[in-house]
Each structure stands twice: as structure tokens, then as C-alpha cells.
JSON list of N, CA and C in Angstrom, two decimals:
[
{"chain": "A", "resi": 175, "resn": "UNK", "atom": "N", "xyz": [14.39, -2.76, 2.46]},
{"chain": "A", "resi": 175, "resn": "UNK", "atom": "CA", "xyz": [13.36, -2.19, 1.62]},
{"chain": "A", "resi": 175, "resn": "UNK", "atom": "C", "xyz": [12.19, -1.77, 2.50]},
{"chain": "A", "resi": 176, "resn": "UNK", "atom": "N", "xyz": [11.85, -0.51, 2.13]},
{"chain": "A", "resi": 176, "resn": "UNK", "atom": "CA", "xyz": [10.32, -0.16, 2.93]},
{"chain": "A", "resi": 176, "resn": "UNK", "atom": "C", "xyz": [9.45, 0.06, 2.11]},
{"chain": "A", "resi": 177, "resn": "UNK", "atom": "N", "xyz": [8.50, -1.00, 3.04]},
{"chain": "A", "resi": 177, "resn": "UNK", "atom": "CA", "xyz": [7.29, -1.09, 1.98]},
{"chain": "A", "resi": 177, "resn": "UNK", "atom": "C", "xyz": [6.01, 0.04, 2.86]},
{"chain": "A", "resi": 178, "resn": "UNK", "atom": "N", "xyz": [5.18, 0.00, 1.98]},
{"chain": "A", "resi": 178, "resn": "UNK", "atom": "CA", "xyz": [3.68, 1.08, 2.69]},
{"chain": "A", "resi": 178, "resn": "UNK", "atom": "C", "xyz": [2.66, 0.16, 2.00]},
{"chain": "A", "resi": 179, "resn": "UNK", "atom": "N", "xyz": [1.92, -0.56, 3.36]},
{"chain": "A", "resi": 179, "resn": "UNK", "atom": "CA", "xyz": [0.80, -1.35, 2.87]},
{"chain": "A", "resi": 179, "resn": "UNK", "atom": "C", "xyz": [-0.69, -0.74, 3.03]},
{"chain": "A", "resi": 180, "resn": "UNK", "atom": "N", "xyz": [-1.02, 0.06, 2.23]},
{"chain": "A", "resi": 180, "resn": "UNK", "atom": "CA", "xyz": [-3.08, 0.45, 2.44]},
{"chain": "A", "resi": 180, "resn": "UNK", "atom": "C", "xyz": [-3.76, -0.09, 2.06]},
{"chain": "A", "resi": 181, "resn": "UNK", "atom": "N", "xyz": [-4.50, -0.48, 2.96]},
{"chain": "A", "resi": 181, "resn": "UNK", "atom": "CA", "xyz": [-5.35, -1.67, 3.41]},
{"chain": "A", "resi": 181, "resn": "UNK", "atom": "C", "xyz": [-6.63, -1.17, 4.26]},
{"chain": "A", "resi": 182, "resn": "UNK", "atom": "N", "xyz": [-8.00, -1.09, 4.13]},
{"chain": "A", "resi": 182, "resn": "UNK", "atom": "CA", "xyz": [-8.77, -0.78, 5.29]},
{"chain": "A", "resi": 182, "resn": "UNK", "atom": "C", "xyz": [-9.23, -1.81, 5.84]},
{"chain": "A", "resi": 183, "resn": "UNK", "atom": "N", "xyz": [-9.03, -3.20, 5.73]},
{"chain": "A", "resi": 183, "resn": "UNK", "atom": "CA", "xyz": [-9.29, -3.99, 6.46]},
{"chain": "A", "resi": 183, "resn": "UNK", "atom": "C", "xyz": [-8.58, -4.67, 7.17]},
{"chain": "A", "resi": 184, "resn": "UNK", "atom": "N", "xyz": [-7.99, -4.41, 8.91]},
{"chain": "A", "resi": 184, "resn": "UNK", "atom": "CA", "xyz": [-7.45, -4.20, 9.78]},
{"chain": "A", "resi": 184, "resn": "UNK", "atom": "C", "xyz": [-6.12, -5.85, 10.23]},
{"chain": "A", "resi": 185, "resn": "UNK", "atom": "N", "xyz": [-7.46, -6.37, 9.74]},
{"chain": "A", "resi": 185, "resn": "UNK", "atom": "CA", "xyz": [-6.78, -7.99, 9.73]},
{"chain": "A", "resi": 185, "resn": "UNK", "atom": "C", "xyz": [-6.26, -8.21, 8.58]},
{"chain": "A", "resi": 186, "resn": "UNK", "atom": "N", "xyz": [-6.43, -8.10, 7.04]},
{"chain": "A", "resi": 186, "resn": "UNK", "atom": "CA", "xyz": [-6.00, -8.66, 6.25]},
{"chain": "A", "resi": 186, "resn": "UNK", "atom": "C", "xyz": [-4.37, -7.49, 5.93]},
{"chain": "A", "resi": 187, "resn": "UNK", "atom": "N", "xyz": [-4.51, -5.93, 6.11]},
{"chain": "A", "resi": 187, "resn": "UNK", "atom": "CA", "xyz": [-3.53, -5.52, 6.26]},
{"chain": "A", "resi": 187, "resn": "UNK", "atom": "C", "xyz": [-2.09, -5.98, 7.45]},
{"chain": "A", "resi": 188, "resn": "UNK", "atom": "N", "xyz": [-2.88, -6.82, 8.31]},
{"chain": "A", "resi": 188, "resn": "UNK", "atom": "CA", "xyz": [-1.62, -7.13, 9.97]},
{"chain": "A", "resi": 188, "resn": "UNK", "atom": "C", "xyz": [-1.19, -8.37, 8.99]},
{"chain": "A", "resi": 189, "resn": "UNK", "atom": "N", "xyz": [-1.95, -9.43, 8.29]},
{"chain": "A", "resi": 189, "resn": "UNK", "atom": "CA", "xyz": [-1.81, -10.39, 7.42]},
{"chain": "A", "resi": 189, "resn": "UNK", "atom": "C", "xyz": [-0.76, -10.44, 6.49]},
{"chain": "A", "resi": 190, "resn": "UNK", "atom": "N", "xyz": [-0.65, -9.04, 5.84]},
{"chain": "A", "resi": 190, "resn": "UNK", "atom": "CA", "xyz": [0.17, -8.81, 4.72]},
{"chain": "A", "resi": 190, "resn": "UNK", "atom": "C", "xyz": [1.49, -8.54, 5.37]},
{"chain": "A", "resi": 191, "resn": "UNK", "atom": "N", "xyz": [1.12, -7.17, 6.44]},
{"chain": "A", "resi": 191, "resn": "UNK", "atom": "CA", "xyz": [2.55, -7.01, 7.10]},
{"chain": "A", "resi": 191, "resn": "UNK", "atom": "C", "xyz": [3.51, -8.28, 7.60]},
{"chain": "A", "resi": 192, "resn": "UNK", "atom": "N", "xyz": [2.44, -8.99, 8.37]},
{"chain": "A", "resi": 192, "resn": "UNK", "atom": "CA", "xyz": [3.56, -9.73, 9.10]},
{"chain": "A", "resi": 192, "resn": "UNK", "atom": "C", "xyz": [4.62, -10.61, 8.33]},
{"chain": "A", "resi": 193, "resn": "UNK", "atom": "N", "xyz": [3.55, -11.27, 6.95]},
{"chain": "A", "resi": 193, "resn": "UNK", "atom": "CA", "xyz": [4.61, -11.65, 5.92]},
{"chain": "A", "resi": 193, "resn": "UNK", "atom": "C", "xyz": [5.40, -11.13, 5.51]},
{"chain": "A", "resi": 194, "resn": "UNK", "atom": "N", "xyz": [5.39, -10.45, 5.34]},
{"chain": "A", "resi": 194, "resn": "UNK", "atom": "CA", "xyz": [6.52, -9.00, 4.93]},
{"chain": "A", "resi": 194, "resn": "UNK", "atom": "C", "xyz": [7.65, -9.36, 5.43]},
{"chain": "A", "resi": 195, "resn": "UNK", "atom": "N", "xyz": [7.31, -8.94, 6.95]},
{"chain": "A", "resi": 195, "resn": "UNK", "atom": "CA", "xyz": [7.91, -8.35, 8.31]},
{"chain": "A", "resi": 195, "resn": "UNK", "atom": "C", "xyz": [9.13, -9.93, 8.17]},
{"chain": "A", "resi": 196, "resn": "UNK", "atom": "N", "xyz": [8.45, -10.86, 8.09]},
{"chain": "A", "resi": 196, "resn": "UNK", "atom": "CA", "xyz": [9.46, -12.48, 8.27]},
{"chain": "A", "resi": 196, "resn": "UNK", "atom": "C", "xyz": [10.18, -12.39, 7.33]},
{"chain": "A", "resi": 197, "resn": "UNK", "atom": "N", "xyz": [9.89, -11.36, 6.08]},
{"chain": "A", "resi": 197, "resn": "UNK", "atom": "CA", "xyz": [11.13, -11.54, 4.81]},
{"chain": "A", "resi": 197, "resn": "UNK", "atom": "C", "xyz": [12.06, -10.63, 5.14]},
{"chain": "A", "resi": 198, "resn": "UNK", "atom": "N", "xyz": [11.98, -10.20, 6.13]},
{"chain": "A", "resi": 198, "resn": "UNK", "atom": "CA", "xyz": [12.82, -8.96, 6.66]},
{"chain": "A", "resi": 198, "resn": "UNK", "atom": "C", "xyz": [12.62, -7.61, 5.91]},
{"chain": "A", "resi": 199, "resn": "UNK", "atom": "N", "xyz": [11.72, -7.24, 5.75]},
{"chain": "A", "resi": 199, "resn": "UNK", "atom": "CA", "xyz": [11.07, -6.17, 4.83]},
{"chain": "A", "resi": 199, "resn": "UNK", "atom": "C", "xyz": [10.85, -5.17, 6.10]},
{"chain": "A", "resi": 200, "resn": "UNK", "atom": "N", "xyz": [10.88, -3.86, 5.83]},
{"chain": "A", "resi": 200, "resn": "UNK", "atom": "CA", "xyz": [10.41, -2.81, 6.43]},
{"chain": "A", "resi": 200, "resn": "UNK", "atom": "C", "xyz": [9.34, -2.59, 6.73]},
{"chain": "A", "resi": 201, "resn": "UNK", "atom": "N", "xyz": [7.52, -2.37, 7.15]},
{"chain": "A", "resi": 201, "resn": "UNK", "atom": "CA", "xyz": [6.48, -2.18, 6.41]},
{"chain": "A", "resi": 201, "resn": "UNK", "atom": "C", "xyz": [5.92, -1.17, 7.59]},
{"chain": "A", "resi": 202, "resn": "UNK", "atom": "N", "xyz": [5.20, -0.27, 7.21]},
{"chain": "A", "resi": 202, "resn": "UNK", "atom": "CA", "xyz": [4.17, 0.47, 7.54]},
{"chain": "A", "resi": 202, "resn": "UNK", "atom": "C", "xyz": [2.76, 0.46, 6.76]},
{"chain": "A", "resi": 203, "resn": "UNK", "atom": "N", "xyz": [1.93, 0.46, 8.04]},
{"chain": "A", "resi": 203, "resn": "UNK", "atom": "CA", "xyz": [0.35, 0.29, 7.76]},
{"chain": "A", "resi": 203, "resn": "UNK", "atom": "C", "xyz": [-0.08, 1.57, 7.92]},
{"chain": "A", "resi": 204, "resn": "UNK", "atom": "N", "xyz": [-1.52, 1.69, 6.62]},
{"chain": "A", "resi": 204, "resn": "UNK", "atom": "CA", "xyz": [-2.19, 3.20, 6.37]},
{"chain": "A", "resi": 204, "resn": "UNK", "atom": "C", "xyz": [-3.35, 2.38, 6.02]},
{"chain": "A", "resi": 205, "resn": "UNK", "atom": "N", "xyz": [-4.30, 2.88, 7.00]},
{"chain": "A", "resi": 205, "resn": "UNK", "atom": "CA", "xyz": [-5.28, 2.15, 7.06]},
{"chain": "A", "resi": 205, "resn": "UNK", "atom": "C", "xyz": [-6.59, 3.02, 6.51]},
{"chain": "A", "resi": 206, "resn": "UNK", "atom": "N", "xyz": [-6.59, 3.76, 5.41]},
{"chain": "A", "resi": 206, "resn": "UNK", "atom": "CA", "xyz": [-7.51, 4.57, 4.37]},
{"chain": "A", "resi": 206, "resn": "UNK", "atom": "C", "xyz": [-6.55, 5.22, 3.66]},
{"chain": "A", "resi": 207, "resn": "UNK", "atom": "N", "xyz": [-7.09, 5.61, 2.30]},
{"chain": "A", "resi": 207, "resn": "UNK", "atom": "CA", "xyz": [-6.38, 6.26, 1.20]},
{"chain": "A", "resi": 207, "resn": "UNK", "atom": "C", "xyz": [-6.13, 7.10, 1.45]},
{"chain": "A", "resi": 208, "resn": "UNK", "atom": "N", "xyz": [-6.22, 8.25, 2.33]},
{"chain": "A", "resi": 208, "resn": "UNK", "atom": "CA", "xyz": [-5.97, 9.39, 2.66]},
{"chain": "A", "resi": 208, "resn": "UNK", "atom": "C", "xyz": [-3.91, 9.60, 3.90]},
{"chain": "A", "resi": 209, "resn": "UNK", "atom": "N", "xyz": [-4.29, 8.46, 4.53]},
{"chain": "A", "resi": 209, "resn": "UNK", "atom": "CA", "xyz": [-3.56, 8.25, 5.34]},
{"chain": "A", "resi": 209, "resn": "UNK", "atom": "C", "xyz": [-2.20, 7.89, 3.92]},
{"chain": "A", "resi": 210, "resn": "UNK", "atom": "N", "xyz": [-2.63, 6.66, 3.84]},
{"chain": "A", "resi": 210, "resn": "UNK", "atom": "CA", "xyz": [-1.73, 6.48, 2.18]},
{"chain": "A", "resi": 210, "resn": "UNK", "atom": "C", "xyz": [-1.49, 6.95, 1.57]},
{"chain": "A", "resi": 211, "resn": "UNK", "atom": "N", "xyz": [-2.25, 7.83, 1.14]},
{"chain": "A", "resi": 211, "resn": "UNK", "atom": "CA", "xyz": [-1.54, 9.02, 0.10]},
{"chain": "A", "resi": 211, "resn": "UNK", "atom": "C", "xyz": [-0.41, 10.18, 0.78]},
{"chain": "A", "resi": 212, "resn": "UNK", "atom": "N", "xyz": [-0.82, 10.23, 1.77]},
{"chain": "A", "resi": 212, "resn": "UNK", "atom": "CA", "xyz": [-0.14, 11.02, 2.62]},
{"chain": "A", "resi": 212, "resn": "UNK", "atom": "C", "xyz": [1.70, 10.74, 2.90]},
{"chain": "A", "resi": 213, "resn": "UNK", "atom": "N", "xyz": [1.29, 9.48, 3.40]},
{"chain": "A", "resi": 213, "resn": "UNK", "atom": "CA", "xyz": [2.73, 8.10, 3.46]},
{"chain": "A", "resi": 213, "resn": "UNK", "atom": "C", "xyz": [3.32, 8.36, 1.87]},
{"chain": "A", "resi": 214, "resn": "UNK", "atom": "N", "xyz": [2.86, 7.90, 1.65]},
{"chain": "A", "resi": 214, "resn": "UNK", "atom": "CA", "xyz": [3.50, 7.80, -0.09]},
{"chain": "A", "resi": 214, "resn": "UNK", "atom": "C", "xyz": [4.19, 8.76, -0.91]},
{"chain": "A", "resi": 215, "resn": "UNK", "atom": "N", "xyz": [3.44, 9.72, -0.28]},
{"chain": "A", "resi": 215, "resn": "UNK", "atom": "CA", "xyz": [4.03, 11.48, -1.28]},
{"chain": "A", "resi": 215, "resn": "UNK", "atom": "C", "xyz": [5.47, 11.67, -0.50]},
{"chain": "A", "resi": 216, "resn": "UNK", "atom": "N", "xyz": [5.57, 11.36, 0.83]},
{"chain": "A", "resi": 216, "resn": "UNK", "atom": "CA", "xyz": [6.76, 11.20, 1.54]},
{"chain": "A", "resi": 216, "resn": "UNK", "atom": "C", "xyz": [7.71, 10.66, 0.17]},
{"chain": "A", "resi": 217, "resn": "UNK", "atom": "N", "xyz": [7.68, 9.76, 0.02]},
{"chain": "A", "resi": 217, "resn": "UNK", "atom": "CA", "xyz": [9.19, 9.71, -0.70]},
{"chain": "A", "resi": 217, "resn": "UNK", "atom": "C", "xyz": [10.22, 8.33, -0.04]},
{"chain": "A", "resi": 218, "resn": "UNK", "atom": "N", "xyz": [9.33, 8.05, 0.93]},
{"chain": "A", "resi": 218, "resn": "UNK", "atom": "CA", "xyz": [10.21, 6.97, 2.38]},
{"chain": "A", "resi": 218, "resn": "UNK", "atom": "C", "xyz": [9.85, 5.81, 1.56]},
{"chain": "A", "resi": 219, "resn": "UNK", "atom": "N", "xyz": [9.34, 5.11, 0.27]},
{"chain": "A", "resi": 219, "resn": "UNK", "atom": "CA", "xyz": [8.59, 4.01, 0.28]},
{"chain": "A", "resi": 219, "resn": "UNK", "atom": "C", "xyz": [9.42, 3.33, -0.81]},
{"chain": "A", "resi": 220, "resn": "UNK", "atom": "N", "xyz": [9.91, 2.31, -0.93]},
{"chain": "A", "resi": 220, "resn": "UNK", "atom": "CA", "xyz": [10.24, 1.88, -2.24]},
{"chain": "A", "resi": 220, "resn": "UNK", "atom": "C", "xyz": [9.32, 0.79, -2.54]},
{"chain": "A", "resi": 221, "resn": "UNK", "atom": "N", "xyz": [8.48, 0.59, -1.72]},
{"chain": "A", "resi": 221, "resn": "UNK", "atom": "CA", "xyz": [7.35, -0.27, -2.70]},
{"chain": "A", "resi": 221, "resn": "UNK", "atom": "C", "xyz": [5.83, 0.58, -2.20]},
{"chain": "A", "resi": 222, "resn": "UNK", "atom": "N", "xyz": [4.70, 0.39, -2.50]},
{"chain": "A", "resi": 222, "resn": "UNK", "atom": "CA", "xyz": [3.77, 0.59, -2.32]},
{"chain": "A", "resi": 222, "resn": "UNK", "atom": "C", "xyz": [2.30, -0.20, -2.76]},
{"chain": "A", "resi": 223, "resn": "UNK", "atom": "N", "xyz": [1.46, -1.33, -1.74]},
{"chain": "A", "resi": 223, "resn": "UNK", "atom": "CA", "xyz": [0.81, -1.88, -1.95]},
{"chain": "A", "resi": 223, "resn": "UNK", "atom": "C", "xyz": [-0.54, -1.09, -1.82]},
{"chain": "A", "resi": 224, "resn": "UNK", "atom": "N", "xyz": [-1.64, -0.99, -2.93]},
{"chain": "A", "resi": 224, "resn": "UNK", "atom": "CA", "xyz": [-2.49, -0.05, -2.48]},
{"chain": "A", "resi": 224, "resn": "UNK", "atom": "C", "xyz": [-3.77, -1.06, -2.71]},
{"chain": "A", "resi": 225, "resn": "UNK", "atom": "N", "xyz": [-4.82, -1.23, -1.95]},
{"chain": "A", "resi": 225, "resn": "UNK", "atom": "CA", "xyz": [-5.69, -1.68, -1.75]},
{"chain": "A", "resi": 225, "resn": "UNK", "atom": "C", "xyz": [-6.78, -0.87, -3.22]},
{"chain": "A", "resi": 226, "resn": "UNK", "atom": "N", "xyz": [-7.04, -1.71, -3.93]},
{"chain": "A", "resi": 226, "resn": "UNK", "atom": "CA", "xyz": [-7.11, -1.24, -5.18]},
{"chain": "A", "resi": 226, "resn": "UNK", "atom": "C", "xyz": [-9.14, -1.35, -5.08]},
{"chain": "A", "resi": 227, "resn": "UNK", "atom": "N", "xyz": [-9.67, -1.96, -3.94]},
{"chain": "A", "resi": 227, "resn": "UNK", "atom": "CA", "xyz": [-10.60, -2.06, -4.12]},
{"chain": "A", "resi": 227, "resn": "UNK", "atom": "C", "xyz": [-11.44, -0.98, -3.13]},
{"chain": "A", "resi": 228, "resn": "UNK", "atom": "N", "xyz": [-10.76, -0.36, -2.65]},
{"chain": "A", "resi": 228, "resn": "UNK", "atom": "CA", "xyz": [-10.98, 0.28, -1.67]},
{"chain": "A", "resi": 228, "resn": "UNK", "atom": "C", "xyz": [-11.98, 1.81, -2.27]},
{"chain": "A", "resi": 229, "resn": "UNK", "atom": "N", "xyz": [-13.25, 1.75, -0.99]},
{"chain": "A", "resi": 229, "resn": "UNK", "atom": "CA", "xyz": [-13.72, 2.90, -0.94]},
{"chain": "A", "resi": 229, "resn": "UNK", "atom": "C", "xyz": [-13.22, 4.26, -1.33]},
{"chain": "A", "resi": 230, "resn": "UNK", "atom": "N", "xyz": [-12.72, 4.53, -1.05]},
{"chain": "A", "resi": 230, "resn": "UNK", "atom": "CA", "xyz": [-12.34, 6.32, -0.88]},
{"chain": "A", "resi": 230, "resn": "UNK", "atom": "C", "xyz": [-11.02, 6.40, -2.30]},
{"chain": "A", "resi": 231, "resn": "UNK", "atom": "N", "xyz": [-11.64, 5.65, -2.94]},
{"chain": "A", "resi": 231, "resn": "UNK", "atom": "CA", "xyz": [-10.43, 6.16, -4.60]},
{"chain": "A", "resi": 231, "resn": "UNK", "atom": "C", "xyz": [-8.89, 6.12, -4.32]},
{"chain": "A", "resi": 232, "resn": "UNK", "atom": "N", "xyz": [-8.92, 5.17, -3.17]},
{"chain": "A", "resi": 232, "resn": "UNK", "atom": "CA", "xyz": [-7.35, 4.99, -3.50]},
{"chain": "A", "resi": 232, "resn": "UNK", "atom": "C", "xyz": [-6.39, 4.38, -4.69]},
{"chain": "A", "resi": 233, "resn": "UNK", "atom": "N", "xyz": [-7.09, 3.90, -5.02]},
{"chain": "A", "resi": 233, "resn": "UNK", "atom": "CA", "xyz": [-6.13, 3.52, -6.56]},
{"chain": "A", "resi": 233, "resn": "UNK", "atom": "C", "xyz": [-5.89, 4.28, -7.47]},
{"chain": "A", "resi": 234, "resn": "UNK", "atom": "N", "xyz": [-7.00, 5.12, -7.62]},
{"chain": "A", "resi": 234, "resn": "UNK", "atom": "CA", "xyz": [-7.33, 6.05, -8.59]},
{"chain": "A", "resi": 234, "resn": "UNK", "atom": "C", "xyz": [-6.07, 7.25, -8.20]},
{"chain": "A", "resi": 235, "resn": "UNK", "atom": "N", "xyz": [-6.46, 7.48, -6.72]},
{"chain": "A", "resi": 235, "resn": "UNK", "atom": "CA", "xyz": [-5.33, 8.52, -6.64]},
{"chain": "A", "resi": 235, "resn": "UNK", "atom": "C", "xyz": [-4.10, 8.18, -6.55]},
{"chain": "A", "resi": 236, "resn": "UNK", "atom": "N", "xyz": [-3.56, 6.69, -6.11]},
{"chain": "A", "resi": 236, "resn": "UNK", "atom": "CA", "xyz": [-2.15, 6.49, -6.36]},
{"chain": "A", "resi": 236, "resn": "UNK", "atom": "C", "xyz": [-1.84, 6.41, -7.93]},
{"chain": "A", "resi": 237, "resn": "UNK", "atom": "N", "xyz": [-2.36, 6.00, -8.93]},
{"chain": "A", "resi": 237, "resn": "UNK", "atom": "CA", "xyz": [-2.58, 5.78, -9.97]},
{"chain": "A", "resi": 237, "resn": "UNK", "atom": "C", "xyz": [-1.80, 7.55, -11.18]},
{"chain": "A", "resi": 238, "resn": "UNK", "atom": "N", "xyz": [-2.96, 8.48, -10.48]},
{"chain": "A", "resi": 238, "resn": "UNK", "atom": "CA", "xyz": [-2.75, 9.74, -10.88]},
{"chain": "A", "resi": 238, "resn": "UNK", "atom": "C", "xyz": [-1.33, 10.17, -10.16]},
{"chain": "A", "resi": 239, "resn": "UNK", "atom": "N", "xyz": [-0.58, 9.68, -8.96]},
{"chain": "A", "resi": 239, "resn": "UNK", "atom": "CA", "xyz": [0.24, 10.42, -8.49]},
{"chain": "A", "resi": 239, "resn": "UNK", "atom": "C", "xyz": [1.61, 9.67, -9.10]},
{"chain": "A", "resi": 240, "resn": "UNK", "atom": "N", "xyz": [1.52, 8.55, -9.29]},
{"chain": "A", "resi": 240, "resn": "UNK", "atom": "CA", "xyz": [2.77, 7.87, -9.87]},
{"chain": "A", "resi": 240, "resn": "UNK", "atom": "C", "xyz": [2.63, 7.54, -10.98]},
{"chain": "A", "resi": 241, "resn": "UNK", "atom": "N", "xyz": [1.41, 7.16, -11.67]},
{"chain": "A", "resi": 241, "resn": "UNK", "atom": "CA", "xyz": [1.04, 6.86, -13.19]},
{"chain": "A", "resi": 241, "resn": "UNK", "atom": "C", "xyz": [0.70, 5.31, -13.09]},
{"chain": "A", "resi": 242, "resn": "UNK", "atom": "N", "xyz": [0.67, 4.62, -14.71]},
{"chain": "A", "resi": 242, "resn": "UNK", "atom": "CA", "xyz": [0.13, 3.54, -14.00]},
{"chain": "A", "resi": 242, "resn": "UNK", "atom": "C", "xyz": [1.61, 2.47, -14.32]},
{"chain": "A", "resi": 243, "resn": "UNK", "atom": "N", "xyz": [2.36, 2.76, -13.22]},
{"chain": "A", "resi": 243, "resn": "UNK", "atom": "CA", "xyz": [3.59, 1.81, -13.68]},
{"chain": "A", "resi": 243, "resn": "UNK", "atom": "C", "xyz": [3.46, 0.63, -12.71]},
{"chain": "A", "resi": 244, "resn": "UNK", "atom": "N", "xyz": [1.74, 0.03, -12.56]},
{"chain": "A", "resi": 244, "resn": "UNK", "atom": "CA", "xyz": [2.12, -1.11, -12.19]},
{"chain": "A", "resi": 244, "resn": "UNK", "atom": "C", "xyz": [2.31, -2.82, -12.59]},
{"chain": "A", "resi": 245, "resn": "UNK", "atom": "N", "xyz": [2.85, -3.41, -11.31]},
{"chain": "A", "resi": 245, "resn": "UNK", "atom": "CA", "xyz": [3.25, -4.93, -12.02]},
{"chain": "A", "resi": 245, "resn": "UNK", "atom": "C", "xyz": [1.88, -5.38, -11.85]},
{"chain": "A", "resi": 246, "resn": "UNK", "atom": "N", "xyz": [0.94, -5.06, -11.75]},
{"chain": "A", "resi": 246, "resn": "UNK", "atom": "CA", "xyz": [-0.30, -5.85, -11.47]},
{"chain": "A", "resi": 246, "resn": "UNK", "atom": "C", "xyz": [-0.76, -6.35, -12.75]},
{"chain": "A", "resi": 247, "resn": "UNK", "atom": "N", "xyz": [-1.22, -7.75, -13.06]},
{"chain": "A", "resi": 247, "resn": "UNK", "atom": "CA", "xyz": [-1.21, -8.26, -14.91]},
{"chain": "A", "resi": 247, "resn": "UNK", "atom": "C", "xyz": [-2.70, -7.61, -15.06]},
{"chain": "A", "resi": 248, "resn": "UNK", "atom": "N", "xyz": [-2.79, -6.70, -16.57]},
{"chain": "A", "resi": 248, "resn": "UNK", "atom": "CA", "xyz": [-3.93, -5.90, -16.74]},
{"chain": "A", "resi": 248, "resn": "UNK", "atom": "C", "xyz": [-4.51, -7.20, -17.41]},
{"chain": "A", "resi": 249, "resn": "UNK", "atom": "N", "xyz": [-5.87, -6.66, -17.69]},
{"chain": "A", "resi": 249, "resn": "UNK", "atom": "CA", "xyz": [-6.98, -7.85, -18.87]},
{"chain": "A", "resi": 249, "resn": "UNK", "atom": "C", "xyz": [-7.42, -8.79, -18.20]}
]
């Protein structure tokens, strides 16, 4: 499985990967929404973790590009 982790904070994204990385997971780092959005429209990703708090409207725009089909619990 390949995952795409965006993250702008440099340590807590190497954090996420490396766990990943020990489940034997695929992962690539995009370290601003732009970079991420970019990764993502690719098509290469079967998961996608998006840093939802992040500056530059990355949620918003993954949100608009896939809809909101996520597992994240709303409320």
C-alpha cells in the first residue's frame, strides 16, 4: 500500500513515516499542501494523510478534490 503523508512539520511527518515504514507500508513525504496536492492528483496513493491543520488550505483542497469521504469521526 502507498501511502502520501502532508505534514509541514518536518519531525512529526519523519514520525508518522517511519511508523508506517515498520508496517511495511509504502510512504512518501509532501511537506506543504501544494506539494500534496500535486502527489495526490497523481493517482499513485491509496491512502492519503493530510495535515488538516495546516496553513495553506490543505484540507480544504483535498476535501474539494476527493469529497469528504473521510474516516476521520466528525462532531
Amino acid at each position: 500500500m502507498q501511502i502520501l503523508v502532508v505534514e509541514d512539520e518536518p519531525r512529526l511527518a519523519e514520525a508518522i513515516a517511519q511508523i508506517l515504514k515498520e508496517k511495511k507500508y509504502m510512504v512518501d513525504i509532501a511537506n506543504d499542501g501544494r506539494d500534496g496536492f500535486d502527489l495526490a492528483v497523481s493517482g499513485a496513493y491509496d491512502c492519503i494523510i493530510p495535515d488538516v491543520n495546516h496553513g495553506d488550505s490543505t484540507a480544504i483542497a483535498f476535501e474539494k478534490l476527493f469529497g469528504n469521504h473521510s474516516s476521520r469521526p466528525h462532531g
